[in-house]
Coordinates of C-alpha atoms and ligand atoms in Angstrom, one line a residue:
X204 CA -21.0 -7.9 -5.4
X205 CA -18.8 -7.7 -8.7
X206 CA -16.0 -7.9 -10.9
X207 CA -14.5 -4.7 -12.0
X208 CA -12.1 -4.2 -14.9
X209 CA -10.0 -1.5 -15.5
X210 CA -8.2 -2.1 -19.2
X211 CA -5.8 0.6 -20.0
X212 CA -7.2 3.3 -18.3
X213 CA -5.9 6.6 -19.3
X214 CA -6.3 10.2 -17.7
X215 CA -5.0 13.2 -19.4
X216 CA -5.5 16.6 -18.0
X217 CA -5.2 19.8 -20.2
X218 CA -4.2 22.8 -18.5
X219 CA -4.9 26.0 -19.5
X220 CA -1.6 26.8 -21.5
X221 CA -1.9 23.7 -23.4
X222 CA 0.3 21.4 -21.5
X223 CA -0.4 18.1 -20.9
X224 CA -0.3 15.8 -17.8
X225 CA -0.7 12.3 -17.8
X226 CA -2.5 11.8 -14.3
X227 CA -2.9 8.1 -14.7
X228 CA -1.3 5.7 -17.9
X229 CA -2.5 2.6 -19.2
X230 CA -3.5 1.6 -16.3
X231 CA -4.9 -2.4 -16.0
X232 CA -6.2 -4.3 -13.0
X233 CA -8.9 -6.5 -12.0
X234 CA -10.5 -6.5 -8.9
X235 CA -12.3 -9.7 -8.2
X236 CA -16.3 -10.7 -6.7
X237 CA -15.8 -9.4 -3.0
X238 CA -12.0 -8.7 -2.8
X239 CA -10.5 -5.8 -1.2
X240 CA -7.5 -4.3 -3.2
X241 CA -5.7 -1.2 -2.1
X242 CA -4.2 1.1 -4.2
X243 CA -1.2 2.9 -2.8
X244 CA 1.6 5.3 -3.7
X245 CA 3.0 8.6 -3.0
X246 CA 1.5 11.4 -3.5
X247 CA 0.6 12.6 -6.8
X248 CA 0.9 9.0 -8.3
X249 CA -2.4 9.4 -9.6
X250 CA -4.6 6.9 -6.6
X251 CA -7.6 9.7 -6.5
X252 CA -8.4 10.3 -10.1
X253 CA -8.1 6.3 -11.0
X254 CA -10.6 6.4 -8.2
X255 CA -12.8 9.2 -9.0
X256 CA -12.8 7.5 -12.7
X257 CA -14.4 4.7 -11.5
X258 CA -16.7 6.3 -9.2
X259 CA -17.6 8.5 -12.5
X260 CA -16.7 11.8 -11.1
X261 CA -13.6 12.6 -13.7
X262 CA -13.9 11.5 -17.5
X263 CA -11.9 8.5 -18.8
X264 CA -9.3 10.2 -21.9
X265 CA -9.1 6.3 -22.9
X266 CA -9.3 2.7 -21.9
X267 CA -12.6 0.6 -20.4
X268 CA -13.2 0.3 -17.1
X269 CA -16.2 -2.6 -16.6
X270 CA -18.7 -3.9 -14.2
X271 CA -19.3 -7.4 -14.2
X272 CA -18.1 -7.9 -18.0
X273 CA -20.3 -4.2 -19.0
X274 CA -18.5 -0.9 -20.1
X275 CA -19.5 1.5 -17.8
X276 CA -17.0 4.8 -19.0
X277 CA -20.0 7.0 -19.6
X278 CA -22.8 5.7 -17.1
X279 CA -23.2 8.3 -14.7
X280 CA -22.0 8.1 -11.3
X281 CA -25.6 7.4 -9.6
X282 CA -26.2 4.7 -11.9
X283 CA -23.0 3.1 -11.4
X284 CA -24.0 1.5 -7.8
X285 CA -20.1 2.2 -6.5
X286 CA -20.5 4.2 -3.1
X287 CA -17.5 6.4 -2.4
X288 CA -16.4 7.1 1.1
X289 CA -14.0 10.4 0.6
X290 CA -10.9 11.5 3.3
X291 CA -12.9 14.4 4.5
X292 CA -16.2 12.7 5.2
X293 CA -18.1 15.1 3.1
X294 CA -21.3 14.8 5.7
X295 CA -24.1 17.5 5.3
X296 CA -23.6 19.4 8.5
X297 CA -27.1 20.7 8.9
X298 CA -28.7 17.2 8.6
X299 CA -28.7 14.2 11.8
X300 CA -26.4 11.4 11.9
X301 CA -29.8 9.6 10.8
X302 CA -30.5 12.1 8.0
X303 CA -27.2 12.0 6.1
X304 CA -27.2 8.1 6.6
X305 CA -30.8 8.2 4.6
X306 CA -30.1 10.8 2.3
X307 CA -28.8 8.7 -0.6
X308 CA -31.7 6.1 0.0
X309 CA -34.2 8.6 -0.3
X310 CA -32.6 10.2 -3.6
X311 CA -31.7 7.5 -5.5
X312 CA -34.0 4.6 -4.6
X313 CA -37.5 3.9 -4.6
X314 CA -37.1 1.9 -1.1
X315 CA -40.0 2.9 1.1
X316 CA -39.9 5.1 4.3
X317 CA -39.9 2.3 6.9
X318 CA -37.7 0.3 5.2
X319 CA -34.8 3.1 4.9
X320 CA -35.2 4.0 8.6
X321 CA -34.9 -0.1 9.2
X322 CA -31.7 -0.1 6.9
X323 CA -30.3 3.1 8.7
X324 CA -31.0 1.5 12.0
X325 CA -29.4 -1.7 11.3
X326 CA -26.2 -0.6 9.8
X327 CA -25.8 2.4 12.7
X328 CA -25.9 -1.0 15.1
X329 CA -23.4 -2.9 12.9
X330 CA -21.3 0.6 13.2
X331 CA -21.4 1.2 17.1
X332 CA -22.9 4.7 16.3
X333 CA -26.4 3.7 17.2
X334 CA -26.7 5.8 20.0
X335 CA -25.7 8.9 17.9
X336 CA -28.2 8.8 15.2
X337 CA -29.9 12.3 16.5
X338 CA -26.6 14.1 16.8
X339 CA -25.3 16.6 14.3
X340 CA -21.6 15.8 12.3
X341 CA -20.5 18.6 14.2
X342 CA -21.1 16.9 17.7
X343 CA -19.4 13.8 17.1
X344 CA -15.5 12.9 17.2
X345 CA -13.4 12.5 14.1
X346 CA -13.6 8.5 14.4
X347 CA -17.5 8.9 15.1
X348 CA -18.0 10.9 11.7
X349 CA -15.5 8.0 9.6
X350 CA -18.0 5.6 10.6
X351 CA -21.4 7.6 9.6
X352 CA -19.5 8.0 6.3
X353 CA -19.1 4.2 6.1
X354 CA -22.4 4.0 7.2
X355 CA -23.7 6.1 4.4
X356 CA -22.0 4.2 1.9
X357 CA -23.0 0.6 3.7
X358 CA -26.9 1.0 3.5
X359 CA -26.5 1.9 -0.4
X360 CA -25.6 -2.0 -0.6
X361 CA -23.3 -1.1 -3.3
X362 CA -21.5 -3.5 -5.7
X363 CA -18.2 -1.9 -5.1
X364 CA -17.3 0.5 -2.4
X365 CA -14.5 3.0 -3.0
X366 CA -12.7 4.7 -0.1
X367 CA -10.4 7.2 -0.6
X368 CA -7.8 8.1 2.5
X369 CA -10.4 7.3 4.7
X370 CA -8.3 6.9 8.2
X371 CA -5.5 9.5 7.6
X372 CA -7.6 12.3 9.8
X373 CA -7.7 10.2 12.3
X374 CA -4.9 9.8 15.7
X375 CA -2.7 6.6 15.2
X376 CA -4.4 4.7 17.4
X377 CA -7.6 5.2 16.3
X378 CA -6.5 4.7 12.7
X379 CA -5.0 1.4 14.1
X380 CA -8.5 0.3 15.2
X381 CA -10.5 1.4 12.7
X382 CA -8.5 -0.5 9.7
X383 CA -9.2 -3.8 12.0
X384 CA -12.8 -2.8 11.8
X385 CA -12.7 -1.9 8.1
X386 CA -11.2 -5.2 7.6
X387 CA -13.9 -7.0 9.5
X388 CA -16.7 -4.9 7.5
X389 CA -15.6 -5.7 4.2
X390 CA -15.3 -9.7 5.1
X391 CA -18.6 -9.4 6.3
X392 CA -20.1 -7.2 3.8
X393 CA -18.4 -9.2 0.7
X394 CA -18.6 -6.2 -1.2
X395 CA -15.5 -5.8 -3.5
X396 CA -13.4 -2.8 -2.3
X397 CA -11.2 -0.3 -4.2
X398 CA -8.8 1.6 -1.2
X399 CA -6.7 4.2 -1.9
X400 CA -3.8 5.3 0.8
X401 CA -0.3 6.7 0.6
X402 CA 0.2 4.7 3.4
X403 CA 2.2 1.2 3.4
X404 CA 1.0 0.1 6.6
X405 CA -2.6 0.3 5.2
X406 CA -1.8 -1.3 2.2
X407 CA -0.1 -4.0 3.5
X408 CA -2.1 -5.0 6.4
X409 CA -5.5 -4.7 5.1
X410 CA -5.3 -5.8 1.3
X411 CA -6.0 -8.7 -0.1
X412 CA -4.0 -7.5 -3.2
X413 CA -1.8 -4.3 -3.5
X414 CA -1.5 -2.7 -6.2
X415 CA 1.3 -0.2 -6.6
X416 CA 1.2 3.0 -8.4
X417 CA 4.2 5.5 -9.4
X418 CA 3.7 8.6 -11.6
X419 CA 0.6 7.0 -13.1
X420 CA 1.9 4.0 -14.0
X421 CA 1.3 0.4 -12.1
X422 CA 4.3 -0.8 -11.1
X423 CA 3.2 -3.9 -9.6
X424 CA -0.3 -5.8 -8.1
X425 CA -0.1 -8.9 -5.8
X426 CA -0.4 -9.9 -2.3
X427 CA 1.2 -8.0 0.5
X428 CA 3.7 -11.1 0.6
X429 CA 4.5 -10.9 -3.1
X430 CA 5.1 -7.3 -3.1
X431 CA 7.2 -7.4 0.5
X432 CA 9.6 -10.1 -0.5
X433 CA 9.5 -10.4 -4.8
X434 CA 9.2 -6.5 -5.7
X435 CA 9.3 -6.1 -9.8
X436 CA 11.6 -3.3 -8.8
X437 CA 13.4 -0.8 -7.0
X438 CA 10.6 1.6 -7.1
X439 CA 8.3 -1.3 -5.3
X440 CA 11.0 -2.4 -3.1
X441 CA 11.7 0.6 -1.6
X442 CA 8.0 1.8 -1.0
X443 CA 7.0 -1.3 1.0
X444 CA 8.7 -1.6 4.0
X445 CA 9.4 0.0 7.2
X446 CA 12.6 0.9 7.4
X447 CA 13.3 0.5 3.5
X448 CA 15.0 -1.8 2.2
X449 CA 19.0 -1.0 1.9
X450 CA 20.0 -0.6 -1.1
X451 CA 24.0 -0.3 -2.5
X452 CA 25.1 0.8 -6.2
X453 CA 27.2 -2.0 -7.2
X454 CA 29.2 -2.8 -10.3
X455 CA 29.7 -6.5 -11.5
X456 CA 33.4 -7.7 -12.2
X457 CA 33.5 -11.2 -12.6
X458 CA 31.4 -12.8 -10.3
X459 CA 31.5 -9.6 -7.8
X460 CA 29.8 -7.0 -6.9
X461 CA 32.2 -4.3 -6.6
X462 CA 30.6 -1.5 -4.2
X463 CA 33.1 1.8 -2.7
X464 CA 32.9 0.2 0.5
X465 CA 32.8 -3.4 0.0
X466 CA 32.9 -6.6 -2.4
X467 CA 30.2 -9.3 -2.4
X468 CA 30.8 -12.5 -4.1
X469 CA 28.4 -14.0 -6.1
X470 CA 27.4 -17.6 -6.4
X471 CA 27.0 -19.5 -9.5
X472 CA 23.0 -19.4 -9.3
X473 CA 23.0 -16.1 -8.0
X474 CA 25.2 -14.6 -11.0
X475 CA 23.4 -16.7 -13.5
X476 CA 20.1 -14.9 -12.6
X477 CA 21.7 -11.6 -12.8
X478 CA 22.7 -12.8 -16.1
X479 CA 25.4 -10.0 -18.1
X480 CA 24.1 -6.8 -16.8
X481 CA 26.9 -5.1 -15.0
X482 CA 25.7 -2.0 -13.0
X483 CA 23.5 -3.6 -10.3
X484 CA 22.0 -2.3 -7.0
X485 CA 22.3 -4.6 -4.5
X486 CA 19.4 -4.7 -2.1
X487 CA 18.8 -6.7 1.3
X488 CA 16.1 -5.6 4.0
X489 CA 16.8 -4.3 7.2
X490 CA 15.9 -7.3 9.4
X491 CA 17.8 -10.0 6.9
X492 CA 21.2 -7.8 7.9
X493 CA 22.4 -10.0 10.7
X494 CA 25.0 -8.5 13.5
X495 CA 27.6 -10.4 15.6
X496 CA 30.6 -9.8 17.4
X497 CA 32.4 -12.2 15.5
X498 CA 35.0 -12.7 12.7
X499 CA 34.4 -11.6 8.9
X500 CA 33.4 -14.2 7.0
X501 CA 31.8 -14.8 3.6
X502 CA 29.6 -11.8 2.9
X503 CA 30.3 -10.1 6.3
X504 CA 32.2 -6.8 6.8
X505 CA 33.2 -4.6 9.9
X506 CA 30.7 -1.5 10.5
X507 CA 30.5 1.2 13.2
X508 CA 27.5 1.7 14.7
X509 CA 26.4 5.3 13.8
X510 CA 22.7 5.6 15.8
X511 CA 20.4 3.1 17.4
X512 CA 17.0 3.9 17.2
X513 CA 15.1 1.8 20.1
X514 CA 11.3 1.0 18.9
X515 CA 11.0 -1.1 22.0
X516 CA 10.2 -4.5 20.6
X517 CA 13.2 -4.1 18.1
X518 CA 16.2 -1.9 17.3
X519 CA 16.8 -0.2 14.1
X520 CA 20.8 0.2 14.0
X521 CA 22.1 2.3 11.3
X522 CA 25.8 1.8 10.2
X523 CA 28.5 2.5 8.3
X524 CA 31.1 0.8 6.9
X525 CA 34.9 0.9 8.9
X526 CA 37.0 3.5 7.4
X527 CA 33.8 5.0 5.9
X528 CA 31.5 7.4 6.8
X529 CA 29.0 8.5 4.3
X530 CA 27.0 5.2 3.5
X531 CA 24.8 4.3 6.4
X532 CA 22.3 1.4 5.9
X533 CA 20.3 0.1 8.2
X534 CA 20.1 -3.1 10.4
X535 CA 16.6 -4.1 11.9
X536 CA 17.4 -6.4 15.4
X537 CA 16.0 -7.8 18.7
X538 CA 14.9 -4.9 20.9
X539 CA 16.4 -6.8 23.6
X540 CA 20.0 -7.6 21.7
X541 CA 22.3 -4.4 23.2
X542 CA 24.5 -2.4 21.0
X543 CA 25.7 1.3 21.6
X544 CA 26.6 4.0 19.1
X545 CA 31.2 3.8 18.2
X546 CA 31.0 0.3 18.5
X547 CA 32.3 -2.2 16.0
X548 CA 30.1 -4.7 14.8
X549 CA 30.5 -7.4 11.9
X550 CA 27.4 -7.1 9.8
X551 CA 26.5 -10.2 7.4
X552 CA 24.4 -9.7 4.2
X553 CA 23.2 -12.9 3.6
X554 CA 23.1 -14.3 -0.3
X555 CA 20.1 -15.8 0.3
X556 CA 18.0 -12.4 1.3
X557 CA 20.1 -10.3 -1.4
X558 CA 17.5 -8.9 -4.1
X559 CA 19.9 -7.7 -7.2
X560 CA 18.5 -4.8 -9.4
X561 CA 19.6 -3.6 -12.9
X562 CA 20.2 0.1 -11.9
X563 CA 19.0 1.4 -15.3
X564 CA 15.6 0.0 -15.8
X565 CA 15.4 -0.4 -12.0
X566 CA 13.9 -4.2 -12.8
X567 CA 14.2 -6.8 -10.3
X568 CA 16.6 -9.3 -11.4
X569 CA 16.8 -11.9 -9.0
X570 CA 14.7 -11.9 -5.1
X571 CA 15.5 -13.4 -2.6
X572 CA 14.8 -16.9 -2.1
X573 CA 11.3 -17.6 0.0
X574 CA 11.2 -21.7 -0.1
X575 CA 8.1 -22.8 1.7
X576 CA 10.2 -23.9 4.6
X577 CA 10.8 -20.5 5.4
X578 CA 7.3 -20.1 5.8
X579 CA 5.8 -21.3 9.1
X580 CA 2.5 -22.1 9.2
X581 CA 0.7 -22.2 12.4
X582 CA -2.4 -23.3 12.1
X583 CA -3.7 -25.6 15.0
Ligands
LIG1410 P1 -2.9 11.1 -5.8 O1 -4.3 10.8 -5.4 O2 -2.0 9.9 -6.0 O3 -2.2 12.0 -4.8 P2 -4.0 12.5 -8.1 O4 -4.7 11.5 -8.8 O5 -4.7 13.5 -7.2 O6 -2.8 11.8 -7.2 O7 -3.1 13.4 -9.1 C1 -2.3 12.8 -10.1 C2 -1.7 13.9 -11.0 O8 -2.7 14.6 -11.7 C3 -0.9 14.9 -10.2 O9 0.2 15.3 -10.9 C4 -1.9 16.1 -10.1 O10 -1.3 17.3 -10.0 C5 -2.6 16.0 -11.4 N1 -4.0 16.4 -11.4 C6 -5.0 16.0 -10.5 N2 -6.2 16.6 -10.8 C7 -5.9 17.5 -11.8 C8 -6.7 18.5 -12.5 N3 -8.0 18.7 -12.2 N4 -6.1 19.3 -13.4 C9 -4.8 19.1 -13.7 N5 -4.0 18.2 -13.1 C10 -4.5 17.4 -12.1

């Protein structure tokens, strides 16, 4: 168990013409004793070579990055005690399940015979992939070889583990199950986790703290919750959440928000947080769009229903303004409310689920309001 620091962490990679690419830029975070944060962003944001910087397999151009208060930038990776778990497994495919769980053990500790086979034993059981110790990575299924991977890592009794894509060769369902049994793995192992994914699902489901990366730069780090409902910025708010969030360039006259299709009027708190910028994005989430068959009101406007994409439990609805027919956004409801594709609906943006962005710098200037009574708890 540790604390690890990264402070400014810098990766530049030369190619061989000279030109320069910033992989990953002043990068900063803190991973507490025994949390688990995930790092996620799109491709290419940089995730694997912050990783493989920690792990000590790529050099560090400049910044600190620390275990438990000590720089460890040029400590080599097998004295670093971070186990790695990579996307591909990276199993030795002539050696047993047993074998490749040992291997590491037997290399870099001084731990006698008995005891590694114990270890092995032990963390197989904790695994489920007791009965499979004797089989070759070649025999087993793709879920059976994610878990000798973990396994390999687990009997290391690392202070950090660092896992790298490891669901996304695995089926959905699978993948599903397995981040449950991550989840339940890291509580019980304490050990504090770096995890990398592309994926928001992962990132938002598993972490204890996200931390979001965009063309090697950290955009934001705080819980799931945070990052769902107070992004710093357009970049975050569109990356978490399933559909995105909607988002409509707007320009402020007076105390509107002039869009092509529509106007939104702005309340005195609401325009005092936007404060004078004047070309805005408007943003509200898919499942804070709320659809009647009513009158327009106050921050409500007549839409067509374009396409209605059934998920079973809910509906995503995507619209378009009346008279207009090149804006869609899209309207997350019931999967038991009934709407059909021509109709007419009236579609309210509520002020109070509105996020307002300054288009330029793309910075947040004003999230929607989460009072704690909007939060249930349900404790018993
Ligand atoms: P991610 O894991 O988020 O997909 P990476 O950390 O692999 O991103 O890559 C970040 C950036 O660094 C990308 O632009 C990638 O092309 C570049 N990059 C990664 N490794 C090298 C390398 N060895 N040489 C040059 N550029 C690299």
């Amino acid at each position: 168990m540790a604390d690890l620091e990264l402070d400014d962490v810098t990766k530049v990679y030369v190619e061989n013409d000279g030109n320069e690419i910033t992989a990953v830029d002043e990068v900063s975070l803190e991973i507490d004793d025994g949390e688990f944060l995930v790092l996620v962003g799109p491709s290419g944001c940089g995730k694997s070579t912050t990783l493989r910087m920690v792990a000590g397999l790529e050099s560090i151009t400049s910044g600190e990055i620390r275990l438990d208060g000590e720089v460890i930038n040029d400590r080599k990776p097998k004295d670093r005690d971070i186990a790695m778990v990579f996307q591909s497994y990276a199993l030795y495919p002539h050696m047993t399940v047993r074998e490749n769980m040992a291997f590491g053990l037997e290399e870099s500790t001084t731990m006698p015979d008995d005891e590694i086979a114990e270890t092995v034993e032990s963390t197989a059981e904790m695994l489920g992939i007791d009965d499979l110790l004797d089989r070759k990575p070649d025999d087993l299924s793709g879920g059976q070889q994610q878990r000798v991977a973990l396994g390999r890592a687990i009997v290391r009794d690392p202070e950090v583990f660092l896992l790298d894509e490891p669901l996304s060769n695995l089926d959905a369902k699978l993948r599903a199950q397995m981040r449950t049994e991550l989840q339940r793995l890291q509580e019980e192992l304490t050990v504090s986790t770096i995890y990398v994914t592309h994926d928001q699902t992962e990132a938002m489901t598993m972490a204890d703290k996200i931390a979001i990366l965009n063309e090697g730069q950290l955009q934001q780090v705080g819980t799931p919750l945070e990052c769902y409902h107070e992004p710093a910025n357009l970049f975050v708010a569109g990356f978490i959440g399933e559909p995105s969030m909607n988002f409509f360039e707007t320009t402020r006259e007076d105390d509107r928000l002039v869009h092509d299709c529509f106007e939104y009027d702005l309340s005195r708190e609401t325009a005092a947080e936007v404060g004078d910028h004047s070309d805005l994005v408007l943003g509200i989430r898919p499942e804070d769009v709320e659809l009647s068959a009513g009158s327009e009101g106050r921050h409500s406007y007549e839409t067509v229903v374009d396409v209605v994409e059934p998920m079973g439990n809910e509906n995503n609805v995507y619209l378009t303004f009346a008279g207009d027919h090149d804006e869609t956004f899209v309207a997350t409801i019931d999967g038991l409310q009934h709407v059909e594709e021509g109709e007419s609906v009236i579609a309210k943006l509520p002020e109070e689920a509105v996020h307002v962005f300054d288009r330029e710098s793309g910075r947040a200037l004003r999230n929607r309001t989460l009072d704690t009574e909007s939060v249930t708890d349900l404790r018993i």
